[in-house]
PDB file of C-alpha atoms in Angstrom:
ATOM      1  CA  MET R   1     -14.314  15.845  15.618  1.00 38.00           C
ATOM      2  CA  ALA R   2     -12.941  12.359  15.279  1.00 43.00           C
ATOM      3  CA  SER R   3     -10.389  10.937  17.665  1.00 44.00           C
ATOM      4  CA  SER R   4      -7.553  11.221  15.143  1.00 45.00           C
ATOM      5  CA  SER R   5      -6.560  14.637  13.883  1.00 47.00           C
ATOM      6  CA  ARG R   6      -5.174  15.563  10.478  1.00 45.00           C
ATOM      7  CA  ASN R   7      -1.734  16.155  12.030  1.00 54.00           C
ATOM      8  CA  ASP R   8      -1.264  12.473  13.031  1.00 73.00           C
ATOM      9  CA  LYS R   9      -1.596  11.296   9.467  1.00 86.00           C
ATOM     10  CA  LYS R  10       1.357   9.783   7.651  1.00 91.00           C
ATOM     11  CA  TYR R  11      -0.337   9.981   4.238  1.00 94.00           C
ATOM     12  CA  ASP R  12      -2.531  12.619   2.713  1.00 97.00           C
ATOM     13  CA  VAL R  13      -4.165  10.141   0.322  1.00 96.00           C
ATOM     14  CA  PHE R  14      -4.654   6.385   0.201  1.00 96.00           C
ATOM     15  CA  VAL R  15      -5.625   5.067  -3.243  1.00 95.00           C
ATOM     16  CA  SER R  16      -7.722   1.896  -3.460  1.00 94.00           C
ATOM     17  CA  PHE R  17      -7.810   0.375  -6.945  1.00 93.00           C
ATOM     18  CA  ARG R  18      -7.687  -2.896  -8.835  1.00 89.00           C
ATOM     19  CA  GLY R  19      -4.200  -3.074 -10.299  1.00 81.00           C
ATOM     20  CA  GLU R  20      -5.089  -5.117 -13.365  1.00 80.00           C
ATOM     21  CA  ASP R  21      -7.645  -2.505 -14.405  1.00 81.00           C
ATOM     22  CA  THR R  22      -5.984   0.832 -13.683  1.00 81.00           C
ATOM     23  CA  ARG R  23      -2.421   0.552 -12.338  1.00 81.00           C
ATOM     24  CA  ASP R  24      -0.711   1.388 -15.630  1.00 81.00           C
ATOM     25  CA  ASN R  25      -3.142   4.061 -16.768  1.00 83.00           C
ATOM     26  CA  PHE R  26      -5.547   6.056 -14.604  1.00 87.00           C
ATOM     27  CA  THR R  27      -4.048   5.253 -11.205  1.00 87.00           C
ATOM     28  CA  SER R  28      -0.452   5.911 -12.267  1.00 89.00           C
ATOM     29  CA  HIS R  29      -1.480   9.300 -13.712  1.00 89.00           C
ATOM     30  CA  LEU R  30      -3.464  10.148 -10.574  1.00 90.00           C
ATOM     31  CA  CYS R  31      -0.571   9.257  -8.275  1.00 90.00           C
ATOM     32  CA  SER R  32       1.920  11.193 -10.412  1.00 91.00           C
ATOM     33  CA  ALA R  33      -0.299  14.279 -10.308  1.00 93.00           C
ATOM     34  CA  LEU R  34      -0.697  14.028  -6.535  1.00 94.00           C
ATOM     35  CA  CYS R  35       3.042  13.545  -5.993  1.00 91.00           C
ATOM     36  CA  ARG R  36       3.858  16.547  -8.192  1.00 94.00           C
ATOM     37  CA  GLN R  37       1.783  18.600  -5.759  1.00 95.00           C
ATOM     38  CA  ASN R  38       3.768  17.144  -2.806  1.00 95.00           C
ATOM     39  CA  ILE R  39       0.750  15.196  -1.621  1.00 95.00           C
ATOM     40  CA  GLN R  40       1.907  12.136   0.320  1.00 94.00           C
ATOM     41  CA  THR R  41       0.183   9.273  -1.467  1.00 93.00           C
ATOM     42  CA  PHE R  42       0.045   5.596  -0.586  1.00 91.00           C
ATOM     43  CA  ILE R  43      -0.588   2.950  -3.205  1.00 87.00           C
ATOM     44  CA  ASP R  44      -0.166  -0.759  -2.617  1.00 77.00           C
ATOM     45  CA  ASP R  45       2.454  -1.385  -5.282  1.00 69.00           C
ATOM     46  CA  GLN R  46       4.964  -2.900  -2.868  1.00 55.00           C
ATOM     47  CA  LEU R  47       2.678  -5.105  -0.819  1.00 59.00           C
ATOM     48  CA  ASN R  48       2.428  -8.857  -1.216  1.00 54.00           C
ATOM     49  CA  ARG R  49      -1.051 -10.150  -1.976  1.00 56.00           C
ATOM     50  CA  GLY R  50      -2.493 -12.774   0.269  1.00 55.00           C
ATOM     51  CA  ASP R  51      -5.754 -14.146   1.514  1.00 46.00           C
ATOM     52  CA  GLU R  52      -6.295 -11.470   4.145  1.00 57.00           C
ATOM     53  CA  ILE R  53      -5.817  -7.737   4.002  1.00 62.00           C
ATOM     54  CA  SER R  54      -2.332  -7.193   5.435  1.00 79.00           C
ATOM     55  CA  GLU R  55      -1.612  -5.327   8.631  1.00 85.00           C
ATOM     56  CA  SER R  56       0.605  -2.860   6.779  1.00 83.00           C
ATOM     57  CA  LEU R  57      -2.273  -2.050   4.434  1.00 88.00           C
ATOM     58  CA  VAL R  58      -4.695  -1.585   7.334  1.00 91.00           C
ATOM     59  CA  ASN R  59      -2.145   0.732   8.957  1.00 90.00           C
ATOM     60  CA  ALA R  60      -1.747   2.738   5.748  1.00 92.00           C
ATOM     61  CA  ILE R  61      -5.514   3.178   5.435  1.00 94.00           C
ATOM     62  CA  GLU R  62      -5.766   4.301   9.059  1.00 95.00           C
ATOM     63  CA  ALA R  63      -2.794   6.657   8.602  1.00 95.00           C
ATOM     64  CA  SER R  64      -4.406   8.504   5.668  1.00 96.00           C
ATOM     65  CA  ALA R  65      -6.507  11.665   5.784  1.00 97.00           C
ATOM     66  CA  ILE R  66      -8.298  10.891   2.515  1.00 97.00           C
ATOM     67  CA  SER R  67      -9.088   7.679   0.657  1.00 97.00           C
ATOM     68  CA  VAL R  68      -9.727   7.691  -3.078  1.00 97.00           C
ATOM     69  CA  ILE R  69     -11.553   4.605  -4.322  1.00 97.00           C
ATOM     70  CA  VAL R  70     -11.079   3.967  -8.041  1.00 95.00           C
ATOM     71  CA  PHE R  71     -14.080   1.860  -9.006  1.00 96.00           C
ATOM     72  CA  SER R  72     -13.261   0.025 -12.228  1.00 94.00           C
ATOM     73  CA  GLU R  73     -15.072  -2.802 -13.950  1.00 92.00           C
ATOM     74  CA  GLY R  74     -13.062  -5.488 -12.164  1.00 93.00           C
ATOM     75  CA  TYR R  75     -12.890  -3.820  -8.738  1.00 95.00           C
ATOM     76  CA  ALA R  76     -15.771  -5.899  -7.364  1.00 94.00           C
ATOM     77  CA  SER R  77     -14.167  -9.188  -8.410  1.00 93.00           C
ATOM     78  CA  SER R  78     -11.296  -8.644  -5.974  1.00 92.00           C
ATOM     79  CA  ARG R  79     -11.654  -9.765  -2.370  1.00 92.00           C
ATOM     80  CA  TRP R  80      -8.609  -7.653  -1.575  1.00 88.00           C
ATOM     81  CA  CYS R  81     -10.239  -4.485  -2.969  1.00 93.00           C
ATOM     82  CA  LEU R  82     -13.497  -5.140  -1.142  1.00 96.00           C
ATOM     83  CA  ASP R  83     -11.720  -5.768   2.164  1.00 94.00           C
ATOM     84  CA  GLU R  84      -9.882  -2.460   1.639  1.00 94.00           C
ATOM     85  CA  LEU R  85     -13.206  -0.785   0.943  1.00 97.00           C
ATOM     86  CA  VAL R  86     -14.726  -2.091   4.184  1.00 98.00           C
ATOM     87  CA  LYS R  87     -11.714  -0.813   6.141  1.00 97.00           C
ATOM     88  CA  ILE R  88     -11.871   2.579   4.407  1.00 98.00           C
ATOM     89  CA  LEU R  89     -15.526   2.973   5.368  1.00 98.00           C
ATOM     90  CA  GLU R  90     -14.696   2.002   8.966  1.00 98.00           C
ATOM     91  CA  CYS R  91     -12.090   4.797   8.996  1.00 97.00           C
ATOM     92  CA  LYS R  92     -14.632   7.203   7.533  1.00 97.00           C
ATOM     93  CA  LYS R  93     -16.886   6.514  10.503  1.00 97.00           C
ATOM     94  CA  GLU R  94     -14.230   6.238  13.198  1.00 95.00           C
ATOM     95  CA  TYR R  95     -11.734   8.927  12.165  1.00 93.00           C
ATOM     96  CA  ALA R  96     -13.867  11.134   9.869  1.00 96.00           C
ATOM     97  CA  GLN R  97     -11.598  10.153   6.978  1.00 97.00           C
ATOM     98  CA  ILE R  98     -12.660  11.787   3.715  1.00 97.00           C
ATOM     99  CA  VAL R  99     -13.666   9.224   1.082  1.00 98.00           C
ATOM    100  CA  ILE R 100     -13.816  10.141  -2.603  1.00 97.00           C
ATOM    101  CA  PRO R 101     -15.081   7.626  -5.144  1.00 98.00           C
ATOM    102  CA  VAL R 102     -13.878   7.789  -8.744  1.00 95.00           C
ATOM    103  CA  PHE R 103     -15.896   5.805 -11.253  1.00 95.00           C
ATOM    104  CA  TYR R 104     -13.406   4.791 -13.928  1.00 93.00           C
ATOM    105  CA  LEU R 105     -15.388   3.676 -16.974  1.00 92.00           C
ATOM    106  CA  VAL R 106     -18.086   2.403 -14.588  1.00 93.00           C
ATOM    107  CA  ASP R 107     -21.575   3.779 -14.099  1.00 93.00           C
ATOM    108  CA  PRO R 108     -22.011   4.839 -10.445  1.00 95.00           C
ATOM    109  CA  SER R 109     -25.428   3.144 -10.260  1.00 95.00           C
ATOM    110  CA  ASP R 110     -23.859  -0.133 -11.479  1.00 95.00           C
ATOM    111  CA  ALA R 111     -21.317   0.071  -8.650  1.00 95.00           C
ATOM    112  CA  ARG R 112     -24.014   1.023  -6.127  1.00 95.00           C
ATOM    113  CA  ASN R 113     -26.355  -1.797  -7.128  1.00 95.00           C
ATOM    114  CA  GLN R 114     -23.843  -4.372  -8.442  1.00 94.00           C
ATOM    115  CA  THR R 115     -25.446  -4.402 -11.896  1.00 96.00           C
ATOM    116  CA  GLY R 116     -24.147  -4.196 -15.469  1.00 95.00           C
ATOM    117  CA  PRO R 117     -20.492  -5.064 -16.118  1.00 92.00           C
ATOM    118  CA  PHE R 118     -19.636  -4.156 -12.514  1.00 93.00           C
ATOM    119  CA  GLY R 119     -22.264  -6.628 -11.304  1.00 94.00           C
ATOM    120  CA  ILE R 120     -20.850  -9.356 -13.534  1.00 94.00           C
ATOM    121  CA  SER R 121     -17.484  -8.877 -11.797  1.00 93.00           C
ATOM    122  CA  PHE R 122     -19.133  -9.103  -8.385  1.00 95.00           C
ATOM    123  CA  SER R 123     -20.990 -12.272  -9.390  1.00 94.00           C
ATOM    124  CA  LYS R 124     -17.618 -13.948 -10.069  1.00 92.00           C
ATOM    125  CA  LEU R 125     -16.651 -13.195  -6.479  1.00 92.00           C
ATOM    126  CA  GLU R 126     -20.044 -14.416  -5.244  1.00 93.00           C
ATOM    127  CA  GLU R 127     -19.365 -17.799  -6.817  1.00 93.00           C
ATOM    128  CA  ARG R 128     -16.116 -18.122  -4.887  1.00 93.00           C
ATOM    129  CA  PHE R 129     -17.675 -16.989  -1.584  1.00 95.00           C
ATOM    130  CA  LYS R 130     -21.170 -18.501  -1.750  1.00 92.00           C
ATOM    131  CA  GLU R 131     -20.402 -20.403   1.473  1.00 95.00           C
ATOM    132  CA  ASN R 132     -19.875 -17.078   3.266  1.00 95.00           C
ATOM    133  CA  PRO R 133     -23.079 -15.046   2.806  1.00 95.00           C
ATOM    134  CA  GLU R 134     -22.196 -12.715   5.716  1.00 96.00           C
ATOM    135  CA  LYS R 135     -19.000 -11.619   3.980  1.00 96.00           C
ATOM    136  CA  LEU R 136     -20.860 -11.106   0.700  1.00 96.00           C
ATOM    137  CA  GLN R 137     -23.478  -8.989   2.472  1.00 96.00           C
ATOM    138  CA  THR R 138     -20.759  -6.877   4.109  1.00 97.00           C
ATOM    139  CA  TRP R 139     -19.187  -6.243   0.699  1.00 97.00           C
ATOM    140  CA  ARG R 140     -22.564  -5.438  -0.911  1.00 96.00           C
ATOM    141  CA  LYS R 141     -23.340  -2.935   1.835  1.00 97.00           C
ATOM    142  CA  ALA R 142     -19.891  -1.333   1.530  1.00 98.00           C
ATOM    143  CA  LEU R 143     -20.226  -1.030  -2.260  1.00 97.00           C
ATOM    144  CA  LYS R 144     -23.657   0.570  -1.927  1.00 97.00           C
ATOM    145  CA  GLU R 145     -22.435   3.012   0.730  1.00 98.00           C
ATOM    146  CA  ALA R 146     -19.232   4.039  -1.046  1.00 97.00           C
ATOM    147  CA  ALA R 147     -20.828   4.308  -4.485  1.00 97.00           C
ATOM    148  CA  SER R 148     -23.523   6.558  -2.990  1.00 97.00           C
ATOM    149  CA  LEU R 149     -20.929   9.156  -1.938  1.00 96.00           C
ATOM    150  CA  SER R 150     -20.363  12.218  -4.071  1.00 93.00           C
ATOM    151  CA  GLY R 151     -17.449  11.538  -6.383  1.00 93.00           C
ATOM    152  CA  PHE R 152     -16.146  11.770  -9.919  1.00 92.00           C
ATOM    153  CA  HIS R 153     -17.223   9.922 -13.040  1.00 87.00           C
ATOM    154  CA  SER R 154     -14.480   9.459 -15.650  1.00 78.00           C
ATOM    155  CA  LEU R 155     -16.949   9.897 -18.485  1.00 67.00           C
ATOM    156  CA  ASN R 156     -17.851  13.389 -17.239  1.00 65.00           C
ATOM    157  CA  ILE R 157     -14.370  14.759 -16.409  1.00 61.00           C
ATOM    158  CA  ARG R 158     -10.824  14.405 -17.660  1.00 59.00           C
TER     159      ARG R 158
END
């Protein structure tokens, strides 16, 4: 078992999402449903955005038993989202955190391979970070890993 047990967790679920794409629709409904079931849920609606993933966000990810990643069309255009994703996958390895991908109007293979509309979003980020190929490779690897996990596709379920 991992070094951190379920009992040390402050949150049951951490939700990673791109606010512009899903905050006022899918993500708000998901969080409402979780809260109605008394599931302690963390979303980043009160954090200030900056260049680096904030310490409070890192702490929230580490303090969660489960992370839900809502892959939307614009998810891969956000450095913030991709830094969250890398941290979530680190916690999966280090603390055996459960990670559940949700593909919101995105084909899982597009997220996995950075193709289609999802790939177009990632290419916008690539333009901004072309001087940092190591960071881009880290994000590509994280996207491939997370999108390869068993999850939910919004076109197949309600």
